[in-house]
Protein backbone atom coordinates (compact mmCIF):
# COMPACT_ATOMS: atom_id res chain seq x y z
CA UNK A 1 0.85 -7.07 10.72
CA UNK A 2 2.81 -5.21 8.04
CA UNK A 3 3.61 -1.53 7.91
CA UNK A 4 0.61 0.64 7.19
CA UNK A 5 -1.78 -2.31 7.37
CA UNK A 6 -4.23 -1.46 10.14
CA UNK A 7 -7.93 -0.94 9.67
CA UNK A 8 -11.46 -1.56 10.89
CA UNK A 9 -11.85 -4.88 12.70
CA UNK A 10 -14.26 -6.36 10.16
CA UNK A 11 -11.99 -5.45 7.26
CA UNK A 12 -8.91 -6.85 8.99
CA UNK A 13 -10.60 -10.12 9.87
CA UNK A 14 -11.91 -10.55 6.32
CA UNK A 15 -8.49 -9.95 4.80
CA UNK A 16 -6.77 -12.23 7.34
CA UNK A 17 -9.21 -15.01 6.46
CA UNK A 18 -8.62 -14.34 2.77
CA UNK A 19 -4.84 -14.51 3.12
CA UNK A 20 -5.02 -17.60 5.35
CA UNK A 21 -6.99 -19.31 2.61
CA UNK A 22 -4.24 -18.46 0.16
CA UNK A 23 -1.66 -19.79 2.62
CA UNK A 24 -3.50 -23.09 2.97
CA UNK A 25 -3.56 -23.46 -0.80
CA UNK A 26 0.16 -22.76 -0.87
CA UNK A 27 0.88 -25.53 1.64
CA UNK A 28 -0.48 -28.14 -0.75
CA UNK A 29 1.17 -26.90 -3.93
CA UNK A 30 3.76 -29.64 -4.72
CA UNK A 31 5.63 -27.98 -7.59
CA UNK A 32 6.30 -24.40 -8.62
CA UNK A 33 7.91 -24.04 -12.04
CA UNK A 34 8.47 -20.32 -11.48
CA UNK A 35 10.37 -20.94 -8.28
CA UNK A 36 12.48 -23.60 -9.97
CA UNK A 37 13.36 -21.21 -12.79
CA UNK A 38 14.21 -18.41 -10.33
CA UNK A 39 16.49 -20.77 -8.41
CA UNK A 40 18.15 -22.04 -11.57
CA UNK A 41 18.79 -18.61 -13.09
CA UNK A 42 19.26 -16.78 -9.77
CA UNK A 43 17.11 -13.97 -11.20
CA UNK A 44 13.71 -12.71 -10.07
CA UNK A 45 11.90 -10.88 -12.88
CA UNK A 46 9.91 -8.03 -11.34
CA UNK A 47 7.18 -6.29 -13.33
CA UNK A 48 6.14 -2.71 -12.61
CA UNK A 49 4.68 0.40 -14.18
CA UNK A 50 7.45 2.87 -13.39
CA UNK A 51 5.26 5.97 -13.57
CA UNK A 52 3.92 6.25 -10.04
CA UNK A 53 6.30 8.12 -7.73
CA UNK A 54 7.22 7.78 -4.94
CA UNK A 55 6.59 4.03 -5.39
CA UNK A 56 8.24 3.58 -8.78
CA UNK A 57 9.68 6.08 -11.25
CA UNK A 58 12.53 6.63 -13.68
CA UNK A 59 15.13 9.10 -12.41
CA UNK A 60 16.85 11.71 -14.58
CA UNK A 61 19.82 9.38 -15.08
CA UNK A 62 17.53 6.58 -16.30
CA UNK A 63 17.71 4.49 -13.13
CA UNK A 64 14.68 3.08 -11.37
CA UNK A 65 13.87 4.61 -7.99
CA UNK A 66 11.09 4.35 -5.44
CA UNK A 67 9.61 2.47 -2.52
CA UNK A 68 8.65 -0.58 -4.60
CA UNK A 69 12.03 -0.63 -6.36
CA UNK A 70 13.88 -0.83 -3.04
CA UNK A 71 11.30 -3.29 -1.72
CA UNK A 72 11.85 -5.59 -4.72
CA UNK A 73 15.62 -5.40 -4.33
CA UNK A 74 15.38 -6.25 -0.64
CA UNK A 75 12.99 -9.16 -1.23
CA UNK A 76 15.28 -10.51 -3.98
CA UNK A 77 18.31 -10.29 -1.71
CA UNK A 78 16.52 -12.21 1.02
CA UNK A 79 15.56 -14.87 -1.52
CA UNK A 80 19.21 -15.11 -2.53
CA UNK A 81 18.67 -13.94 -6.11
CA UNK A 82 19.11 -10.81 -8.24
CA UNK A 83 16.17 -8.65 -9.36
CA UNK A 84 15.62 -7.97 -13.04
CA UNK A 85 13.09 -5.17 -13.58
CA UNK A 86 10.62 -5.16 -16.44
CA UNK A 87 9.52 -1.61 -15.75
CA UNK A 88 7.98 -0.44 -19.00
CA UNK A 89 4.64 -2.14 -18.39
CA UNK A 90 1.37 -0.19 -18.39
CA UNK A 91 -0.56 -0.59 -15.16
CA UNK A 92 -3.45 -2.34 -16.91
CA UNK A 93 -0.97 -4.78 -18.48
CA UNK A 94 0.69 -5.99 -15.27
CA UNK A 95 -1.50 -9.08 -14.90
CA UNK A 96 -1.09 -9.86 -18.62
CA UNK A 97 2.68 -9.88 -18.14
CA UNK A 98 2.30 -12.43 -15.35
CA UNK A 99 -0.01 -14.58 -17.44
CA UNK A 100 2.36 -14.52 -20.40
CA UNK A 101 5.34 -15.44 -18.20
CA UNK A 102 7.23 -12.22 -18.96
CA UNK A 103 7.65 -11.59 -15.22
CA UNK A 104 7.69 -13.74 -12.10
CA UNK A 105 6.13 -11.20 -9.73
CA UNK A 106 4.47 -7.80 -9.93
CA UNK A 107 5.50 -5.22 -7.33
CA UNK A 108 3.92 -1.98 -8.47
CA UNK A 109 1.62 -0.35 -5.89
CA UNK A 110 -0.81 -3.11 -6.83
CA UNK A 111 -4.10 -3.03 -4.94
CA UNK A 112 -5.33 -6.38 -3.61
CA UNK A 113 -8.30 -7.42 -5.77
CA UNK A 114 -10.15 -10.53 -4.53
CA UNK A 115 -11.81 -10.85 -7.95
CA UNK A 116 -8.39 -11.74 -9.40
CA UNK A 117 -7.63 -14.68 -7.12
CA UNK A 118 -8.81 -17.33 -9.57
CA UNK A 119 -5.63 -16.77 -11.58
CA UNK A 120 -3.29 -14.81 -9.31
CA UNK A 121 -2.12 -14.88 -5.69
CA UNK A 122 -1.22 -11.92 -3.50
CA UNK A 123 1.45 -11.57 -0.87
CA UNK A 124 0.75 -10.20 2.56
CA UNK A 125 0.02 -6.46 2.19
CA UNK A 126 3.13 -4.34 2.70
CA UNK A 127 1.48 -0.89 2.73
CA UNK A 128 -2.02 0.52 3.15
CA UNK A 129 -2.61 3.53 0.91
CA UNK A 130 -6.17 4.04 2.16
CA UNK A 131 -7.72 7.13 3.70
CA UNK A 132 -6.61 8.20 7.15
CA UNK A 133 -7.77 10.83 9.63
CA UNK A 134 -5.37 13.75 10.13
CA UNK A 135 -5.52 16.41 12.86
CA UNK A 136 -3.25 19.11 14.26
CA UNK A 137 -0.49 17.77 16.48
CA UNK A 138 -1.87 19.36 19.65
CA UNK A 139 -5.43 18.21 19.04
CA UNK A 140 -6.47 16.11 22.05
CA UNK A 141 -10.16 15.44 21.50
CA UNK A 142 -10.15 13.76 18.08
CA UNK A 143 -8.54 10.34 18.34
CA UNK A 144 -10.60 8.45 15.76
CA UNK A 145 -13.40 8.89 13.23
CA UNK A 146 -15.86 8.37 16.08
CA UNK A 147 -14.88 11.73 17.58
CA UNK A 148 -16.13 13.93 14.73
CA UNK A 149 -19.42 15.09 16.23
CA UNK A 150 -19.82 18.85 15.91
CA UNK A 151 -16.62 18.98 13.88
CA UNK A 152 -15.64 20.04 10.38
CA UNK A 153 -13.95 17.46 8.16
CA UNK A 154 -11.85 18.42 5.13
CA UNK A 155 -11.97 16.00 2.18
CA UNK A 156 -10.84 15.95 -1.44
CA UNK A 157 -13.73 16.39 -3.85
CA UNK A 158 -14.74 13.22 -5.67
CA UNK A 159 -12.48 10.83 -3.75
CA UNK A 160 -13.57 7.75 -1.77
CA UNK A 161 -12.86 9.83 1.36
CA UNK A 162 -15.34 12.44 0.16
CA UNK A 163 -17.99 9.76 -0.41
CA UNK A 164 -17.32 8.20 3.01
CA UNK A 165 -17.51 11.58 4.76
CA UNK A 166 -20.78 12.53 3.07
CA UNK A 167 -22.27 9.16 4.04
CA UNK A 168 -21.24 9.76 7.64
CA UNK A 169 -22.72 13.28 7.48
CA UNK A 170 -26.05 11.81 6.34
CA UNK A 171 -26.06 9.62 9.43
CA UNK A 172 -24.87 12.43 11.72
CA UNK A 173 -26.17 15.89 10.90
CA UNK A 174 -23.65 17.57 13.22
CA UNK A 175 -20.68 16.60 11.01
CA UNK A 176 -19.75 19.32 8.53
CA UNK A 177 -17.95 18.12 5.39
CA UNK A 178 -15.80 20.70 3.58
CA UNK A 179 -14.58 19.78 0.09
CA UNK A 180 -11.20 20.85 -1.30
CA UNK A 181 -9.59 20.31 -4.74
CA UNK A 182 -6.43 18.47 -3.57
CA UNK A 183 -5.05 16.65 -0.52
CA UNK A 184 -2.62 19.53 0.02
CA UNK A 185 -5.52 22.00 0.26
CA UNK A 186 -7.44 19.75 2.66
CA UNK A 187 -4.41 19.24 4.91
CA UNK A 188 -3.57 22.94 4.83
CA UNK A 189 -7.12 23.70 5.97
CA UNK A 190 -6.45 21.63 9.08
CA UNK A 191 -3.07 23.23 9.64
CA UNK A 192 -4.49 26.78 9.65
CA UNK A 193 -7.64 25.88 11.57
CA UNK A 194 -10.21 26.06 8.78
CA UNK A 195 -11.15 22.45 9.49
CA UNK A 196 -10.86 20.27 12.56
CA UNK A 197 -9.67 17.18 10.70
CA UNK A 198 -8.98 15.88 7.20
CA UNK A 199 -9.71 12.54 5.57
CA UNK A 200 -7.05 12.02 2.90
CA UNK A 201 -5.00 9.21 1.38
CA UNK A 202 -2.21 7.78 3.53
CA UNK A 203 0.61 8.78 1.17
CA UNK A 204 -0.42 12.45 1.07
CA UNK A 205 -0.69 12.50 4.86
CA UNK A 206 2.76 10.98 5.33
CA UNK A 207 4.35 13.34 2.83
CA UNK A 208 2.84 16.41 4.50
CA UNK A 209 4.03 15.29 7.92
CA UNK A 210 7.47 14.45 6.53
CA UNK A 211 7.70 17.93 5.02
CA UNK A 212 7.25 19.44 8.48
CA UNK A 213 3.54 20.22 8.62
CA UNK A 214 2.39 20.18 12.28
CA UNK A 215 -0.11 17.39 11.69
CA UNK A 216 -0.52 13.81 12.89
CA UNK A 217 -2.45 10.71 11.83
CA UNK A 218 -4.88 9.39 14.43
CA UNK A 219 -6.83 6.17 14.79
CA UNK A 220 -7.02 3.38 12.26
CA UNK A 221 -7.44 3.94 8.52
CA UNK A 222 -11.02 4.83 7.74
CA UNK A 223 -10.80 3.27 4.27
CA UNK A 224 -8.30 0.54 3.38
CA UNK A 225 -6.35 0.21 0.14
CA UNK A 226 -3.75 -2.55 0.64
CA UNK A 227 -0.77 -2.84 -1.69
CA UNK A 228 0.70 -6.31 -2.23
CA UNK A 229 2.94 -8.25 -4.59
CA UNK A 230 1.21 -10.57 -7.05
CA UNK A 231 2.30 -13.86 -8.64
CA UNK A 232 0.58 -16.43 -10.82
CA UNK A 233 -1.67 -18.76 -8.86
CA UNK A 234 0.67 -21.69 -9.52
CA UNK A 235 3.71 -19.84 -8.09
CA UNK A 236 2.97 -20.77 -4.51
CA UNK A 237 6.53 -21.61 -3.47
CA UNK A 238 7.67 -18.21 -4.68
CA UNK A 239 4.75 -16.61 -2.84
CA UNK A 240 5.80 -18.25 0.42
CA UNK A 241 9.34 -16.97 -0.06
CA UNK A 242 8.10 -13.43 -0.69
CA UNK A 243 5.86 -13.53 2.37
CA UNK A 244 8.72 -14.78 4.52
CA UNK A 245 10.90 -11.92 3.27
CA UNK A 246 8.18 -9.35 3.97
CA UNK A 247 7.66 -10.69 7.49
CA UNK A 248 11.39 -10.47 8.18
CA UNK A 249 11.46 -6.94 6.76
CA UNK A 250 8.69 -5.92 9.13
CA UNK A 251 10.36 -7.55 12.10
CA UNK A 252 13.75 -5.92 11.56
CA UNK A 253 12.38 -2.46 10.72
CA UNK A 254 13.19 -2.47 7.01
CA UNK A 255 9.60 -1.68 5.98
CA UNK A 256 9.46 1.22 8.43
CA UNK A 257 12.73 2.52 7.01
CA UNK A 258 11.36 2.42 3.48
CA UNK A 259 8.24 4.30 4.57
CA UNK A 260 10.39 6.96 6.20
CA UNK A 261 12.76 7.24 3.25
CA UNK A 262 10.23 7.34 0.43
CA UNK A 263 6.95 8.52 1.91
CA UNK A 264 7.88 10.83 4.78
CA UNK A 265 11.04 12.54 3.55
CA UNK A 266 10.63 15.81 1.69
CA UNK A 267 11.93 15.27 -1.86
C-alpha cells in the first residue's frame, strides 16, 4: 500500500480489484511502442500542469519544483532514463497530450478516474489527497469518524468534507457541524478548542502539522482522492515499470521522504 493510500474497506477493495484488472491486462500486452521509444531515446517525457504547488510549480529561477517533479525524476532514474518535462499543459489538456503522443506519462496530481480507463491506464496510487479527520494531539477519545457522537466537527464550506459531515449529521442528530471558509480556519478552530475535530483535505492537514500546529490525523481517510500517474492504454510495459518503481520507492522510504519534504515542511 502506497503512502497516503488508506481508506474505508469497501473503497480499498474496489480500487484493489480495479488495479488488479489493469495489471492482468498489462500481463497480456505483447508490445509497447511507448516503452520501446523510451528505451531507444533514454528519455521519459512527463506531462504536467505546473501550477499546483506543492505538487508542481515554477520557481522564481524558472526551474520546476514540487512533489510530483521529484517523484517523476526518481521514477525516471529507477527506469534508467532521463525525464523531460512538458510542464506548460493545462490540467484539462493532460489527457489530450497523452492521446496526441506529446508525452509518455502524466504525473500531475492526477485523480484516478475509472471513467477514463477505456483509453488510459493508471499507476498504483502514490498519494491520497482525500479528507482526513484531525484532532488535537492530546485528544484520546476521538480515534476515527465513528467517535464523533456529541462532538463538534469543523469543515470547509462547500467542500466534499462539508457534504459528508452534513450527511452524517442527518443520520446522527448529536453531531454538530461547524462551517469555516478555509482549511486553515477549520484547523485553527480545533487548535483553540472551538471544535472537537476537523474534516479537511489531507494536504492542508499535513501542512498545518508540519508548520508546528499541535494537531494529529486519526483513523483512515473519510473520503479518498487518490493521485496516480497515467499512460495511454497501450503503454502497459511502461506502466509496469512505473508501478515497480513506485513499489520500490514505498519500500525504501522514498515516498515518505517526499511527503515530509513537500507536504509537511513549512515553506
